[in-house]
Coordinates of C-alpha atoms in Angstrom, one line a residue:
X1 CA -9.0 -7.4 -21.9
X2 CA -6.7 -4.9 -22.8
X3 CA -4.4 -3.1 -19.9
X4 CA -4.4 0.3 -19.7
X5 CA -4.5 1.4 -15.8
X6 CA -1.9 0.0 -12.9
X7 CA -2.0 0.4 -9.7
X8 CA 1.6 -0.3 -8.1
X9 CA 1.2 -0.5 -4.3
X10 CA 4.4 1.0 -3.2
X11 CA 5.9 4.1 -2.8
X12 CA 6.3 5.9 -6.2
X13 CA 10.0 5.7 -7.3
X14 CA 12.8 8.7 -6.6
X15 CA 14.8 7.7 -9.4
X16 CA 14.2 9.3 -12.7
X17 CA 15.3 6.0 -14.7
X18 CA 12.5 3.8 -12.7
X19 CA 11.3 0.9 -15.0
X20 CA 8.1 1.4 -14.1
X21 CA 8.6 4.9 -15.9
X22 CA 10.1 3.1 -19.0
X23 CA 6.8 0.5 -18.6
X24 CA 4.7 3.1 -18.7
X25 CA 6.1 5.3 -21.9
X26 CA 6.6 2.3 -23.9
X27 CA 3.6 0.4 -23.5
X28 CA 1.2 3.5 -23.1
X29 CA -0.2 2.5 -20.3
X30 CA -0.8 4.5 -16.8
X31 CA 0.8 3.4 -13.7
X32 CA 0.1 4.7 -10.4
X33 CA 1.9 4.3 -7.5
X34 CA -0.3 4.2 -3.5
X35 CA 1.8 2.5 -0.1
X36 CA -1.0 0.2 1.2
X37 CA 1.3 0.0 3.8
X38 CA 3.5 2.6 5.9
X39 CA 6.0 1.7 8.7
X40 CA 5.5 4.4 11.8
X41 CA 8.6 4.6 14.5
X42 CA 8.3 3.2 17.9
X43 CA 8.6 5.9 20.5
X44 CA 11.6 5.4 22.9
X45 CA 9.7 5.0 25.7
X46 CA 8.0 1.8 24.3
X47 CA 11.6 0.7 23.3
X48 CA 12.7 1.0 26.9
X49 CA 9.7 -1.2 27.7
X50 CA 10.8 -4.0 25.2
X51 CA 14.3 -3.6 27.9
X52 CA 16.7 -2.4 25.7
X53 CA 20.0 -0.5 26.6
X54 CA 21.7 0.5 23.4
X55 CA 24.5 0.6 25.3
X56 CA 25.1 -2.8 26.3
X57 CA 25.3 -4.1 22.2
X58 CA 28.5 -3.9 20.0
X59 CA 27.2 -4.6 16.8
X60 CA 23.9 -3.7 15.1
X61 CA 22.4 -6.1 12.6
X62 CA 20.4 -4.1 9.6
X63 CA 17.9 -5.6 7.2
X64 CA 16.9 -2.5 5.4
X65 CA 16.6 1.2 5.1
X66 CA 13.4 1.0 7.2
X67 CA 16.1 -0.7 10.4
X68 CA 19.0 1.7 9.7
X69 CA 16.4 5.4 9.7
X70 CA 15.0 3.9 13.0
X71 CA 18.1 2.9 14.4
X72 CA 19.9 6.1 14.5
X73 CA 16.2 7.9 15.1
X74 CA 15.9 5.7 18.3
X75 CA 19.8 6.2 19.3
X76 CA 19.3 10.2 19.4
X77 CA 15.8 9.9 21.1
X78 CA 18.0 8.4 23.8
X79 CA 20.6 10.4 23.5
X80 CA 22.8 7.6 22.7
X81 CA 26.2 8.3 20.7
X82 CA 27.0 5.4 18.8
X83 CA 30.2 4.5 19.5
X84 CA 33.0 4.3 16.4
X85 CA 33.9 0.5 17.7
X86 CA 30.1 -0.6 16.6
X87 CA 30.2 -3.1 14.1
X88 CA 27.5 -2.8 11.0
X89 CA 26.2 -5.9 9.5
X90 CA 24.3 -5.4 6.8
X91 CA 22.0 -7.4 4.4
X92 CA 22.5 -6.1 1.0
X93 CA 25.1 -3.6 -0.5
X94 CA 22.0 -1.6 -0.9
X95 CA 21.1 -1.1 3.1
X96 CA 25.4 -0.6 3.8
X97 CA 25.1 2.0 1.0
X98 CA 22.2 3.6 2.7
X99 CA 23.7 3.5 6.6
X100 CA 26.5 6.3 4.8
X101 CA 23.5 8.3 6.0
X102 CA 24.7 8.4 9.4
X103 CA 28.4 7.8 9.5
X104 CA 31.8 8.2 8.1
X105 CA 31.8 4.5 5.9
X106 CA 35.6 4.1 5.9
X107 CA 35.9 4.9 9.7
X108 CA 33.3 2.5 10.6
X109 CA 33.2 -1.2 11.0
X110 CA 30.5 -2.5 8.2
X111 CA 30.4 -6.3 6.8
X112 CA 27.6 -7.1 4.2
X113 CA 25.7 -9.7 2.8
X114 CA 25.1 -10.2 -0.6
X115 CA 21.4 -10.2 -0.8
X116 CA 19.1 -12.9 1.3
X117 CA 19.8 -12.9 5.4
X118 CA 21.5 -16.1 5.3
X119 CA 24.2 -14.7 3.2
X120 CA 25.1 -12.9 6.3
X121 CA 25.9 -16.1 8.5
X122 CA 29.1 -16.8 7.8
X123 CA 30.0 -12.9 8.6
X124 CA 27.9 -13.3 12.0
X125 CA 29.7 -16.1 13.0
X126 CA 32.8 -14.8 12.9
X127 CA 32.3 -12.7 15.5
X128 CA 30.0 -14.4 17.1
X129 CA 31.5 -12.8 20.7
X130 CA 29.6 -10.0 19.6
X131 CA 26.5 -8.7 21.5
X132 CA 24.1 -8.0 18.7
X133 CA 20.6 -6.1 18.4
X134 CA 18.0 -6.4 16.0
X135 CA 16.4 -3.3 15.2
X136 CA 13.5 -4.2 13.4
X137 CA 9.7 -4.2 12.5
X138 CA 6.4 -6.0 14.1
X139 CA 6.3 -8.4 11.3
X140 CA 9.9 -10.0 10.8
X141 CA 10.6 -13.2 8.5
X142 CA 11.0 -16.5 10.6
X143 CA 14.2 -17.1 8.7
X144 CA 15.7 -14.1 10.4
X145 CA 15.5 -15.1 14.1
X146 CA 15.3 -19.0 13.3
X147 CA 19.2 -18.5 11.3
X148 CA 20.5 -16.5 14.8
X149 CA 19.3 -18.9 17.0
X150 CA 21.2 -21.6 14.7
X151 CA 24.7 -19.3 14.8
X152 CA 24.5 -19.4 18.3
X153 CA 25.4 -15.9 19.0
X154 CA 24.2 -13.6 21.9
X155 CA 21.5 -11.6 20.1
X156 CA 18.0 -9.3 20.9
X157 CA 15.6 -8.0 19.0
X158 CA 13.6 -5.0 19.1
X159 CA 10.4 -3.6 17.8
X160 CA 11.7 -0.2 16.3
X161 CA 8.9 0.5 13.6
X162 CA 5.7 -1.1 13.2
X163 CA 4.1 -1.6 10.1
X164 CA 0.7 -0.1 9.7
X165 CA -2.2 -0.3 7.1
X166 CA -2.8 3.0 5.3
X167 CA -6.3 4.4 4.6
X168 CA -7.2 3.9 1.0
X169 CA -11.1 4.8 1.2
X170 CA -10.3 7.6 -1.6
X171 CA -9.9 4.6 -3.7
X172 CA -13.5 3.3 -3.2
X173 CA -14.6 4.1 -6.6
X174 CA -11.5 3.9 -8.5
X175 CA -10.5 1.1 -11.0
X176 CA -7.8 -0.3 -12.5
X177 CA -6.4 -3.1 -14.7
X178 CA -3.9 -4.7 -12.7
X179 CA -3.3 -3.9 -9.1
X180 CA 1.0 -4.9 -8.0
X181 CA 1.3 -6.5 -4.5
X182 CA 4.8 -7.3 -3.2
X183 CA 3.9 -8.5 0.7
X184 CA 1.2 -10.7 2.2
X185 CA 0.5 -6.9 4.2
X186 CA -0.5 -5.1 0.8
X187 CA -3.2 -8.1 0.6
X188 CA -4.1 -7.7 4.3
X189 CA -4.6 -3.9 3.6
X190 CA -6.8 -4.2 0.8
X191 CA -9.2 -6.5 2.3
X192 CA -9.2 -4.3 5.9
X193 CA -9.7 -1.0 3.4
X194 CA -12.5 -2.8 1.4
X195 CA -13.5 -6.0 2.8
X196 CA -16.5 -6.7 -0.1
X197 CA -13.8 -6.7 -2.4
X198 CA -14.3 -8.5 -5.2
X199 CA -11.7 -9.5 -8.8
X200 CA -14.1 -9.8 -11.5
X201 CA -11.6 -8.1 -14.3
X202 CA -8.8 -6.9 -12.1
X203 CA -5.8 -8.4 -12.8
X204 CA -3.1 -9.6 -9.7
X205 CA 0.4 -9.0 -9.8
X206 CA 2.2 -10.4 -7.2
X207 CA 5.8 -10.7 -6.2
X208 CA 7.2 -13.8 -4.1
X209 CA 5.3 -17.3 -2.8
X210 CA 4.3 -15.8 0.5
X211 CA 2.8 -13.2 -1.4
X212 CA 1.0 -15.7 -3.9
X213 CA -0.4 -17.6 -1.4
X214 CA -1.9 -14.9 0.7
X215 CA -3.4 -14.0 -2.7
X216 CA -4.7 -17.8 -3.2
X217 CA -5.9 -17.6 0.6
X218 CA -8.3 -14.8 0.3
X219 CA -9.8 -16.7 -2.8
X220 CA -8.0 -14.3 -5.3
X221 CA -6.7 -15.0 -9.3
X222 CA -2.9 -14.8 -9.3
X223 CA -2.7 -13.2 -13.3
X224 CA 1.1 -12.3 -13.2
X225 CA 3.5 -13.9 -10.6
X226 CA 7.4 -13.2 -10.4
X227 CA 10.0 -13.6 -9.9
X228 CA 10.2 -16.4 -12.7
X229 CA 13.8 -17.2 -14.7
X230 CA 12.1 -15.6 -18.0
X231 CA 11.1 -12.5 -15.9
X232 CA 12.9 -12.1 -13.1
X233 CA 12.0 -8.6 -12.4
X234 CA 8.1 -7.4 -11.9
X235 CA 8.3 -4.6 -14.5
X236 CA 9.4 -7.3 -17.0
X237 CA 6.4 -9.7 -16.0
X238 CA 4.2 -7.0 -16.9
X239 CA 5.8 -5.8 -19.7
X240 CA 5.3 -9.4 -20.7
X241 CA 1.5 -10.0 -19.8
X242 CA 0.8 -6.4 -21.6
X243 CA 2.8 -7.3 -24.6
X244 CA 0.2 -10.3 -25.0
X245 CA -3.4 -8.9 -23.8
X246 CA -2.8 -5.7 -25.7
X247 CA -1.8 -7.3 -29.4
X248 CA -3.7 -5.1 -32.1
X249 CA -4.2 -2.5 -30.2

């Protein structure tokens, strides 16, 4: 069956040069974009609950956007100044880009990854007489806590945003070709939106093993999987399931 409709689950893009824009106009196909998830901030209140003072940590450990916007949220709820000693470690050039947000980047201490959490270790452990916090969500990775534990270094985490499952009852009656799934939450979602759910002709895109199997635990068809070496990207695993289903069009 030919592909005509896409339903990404995610936010749509806020850059212009997307590649799910480029998908889209090449392939004449029509991609929309629904969060089936949303993250919602943890009042400081509940924070103090969870026994955190921001003022006894000297370096602040960031995994994404999501940890940096909640961060300084929770630190002015508080009425905390950040201090110019704090140290920034940062997964991904992406989130250290992002945390220029909120301060000066030259004037502030910042180390970062290159991408995956465990590229961080060897940048942790070299000052592991740090007092870190971990600012983060409900649902965090085992290999986050499970590599600090193995550095050794005084650490905490907190529950700063939680993720939450967004009402998609509009979508009831809607269908599309392919529906996009990047998290074993965007499955949860769909199946706590519309439990009778059934494939028949959908197609499933998923990004990542924990995603595939949370897929191939509900009893789901996995159509298009990446990352893969030939397609390392999703748009280009599409692009290259379209570019075979829709021959002669």
């Amino acid at each position: 069956m030919k592909v005509k409709t896409i339903l990404v689950s995610q936010p749509e893009p806020k850059i212009e040069n997307s590649p799910y824009f480029d998908l889209q106009e090449r392939q004449k196909v029509k991609v929309d974009f629904r969060p089936f998830i949303h993250v919602e901030g943890v009042e400081a209140k509940e924070i103090r609950l969870q026994k955190i003072d921001l003022t006894k940590f000297t370096a602040i450990i960031l995994t994404s956007r999501n940890s940096v916007d909640h961060f300084f949220r929770v630190a002015e709820e508080m009425r905390f100044k950040v201090p110019d000693t704090m140290k920034y470690f940062c997964q991904s050039e992406a989130v250290a880009y992002y945390l220029q947000k909120y301060v000066v980047y030259r004037k502030r201490k910042i180390y970062v990854g290159k991408r995956n959490f465990e590229d961080l270790s060897p940048l942790i452990k070299k000052y592991k007489d740090e007092k870190f916090l971990l600012p983060t969500t409900d649902k965090v990775k085992p290999v986050i806590p499970g590599t600090l534990d193995n550095l050794g270094v005084n650490w905490t985490q907190a529950t700063f945003y939680k993720t939450v499952i967004s009402d998609l009852s509009d979508l009831a009656d809607v269908y599309y070709d392919i529906l996009v799934f990047f998290s074993p939450s965007g499955i949860e979602s769909l199946f706590h939106n519309f439990p009778d759910f059934k494939q028949n002709d959908t197609r499933i895109a998923v990004f990542g093993n924990t995603t595939i199997k949370a897929v191939e635990a509900k009893g789901l068809r996995v159509d298009i999987a990446a990352p893969t070496p030939e397609t390392p990207s999703m748009t280009m695993a599409l692009k290259k399931y379209i570019d075979q289903v829709n021959k002669g069009k």
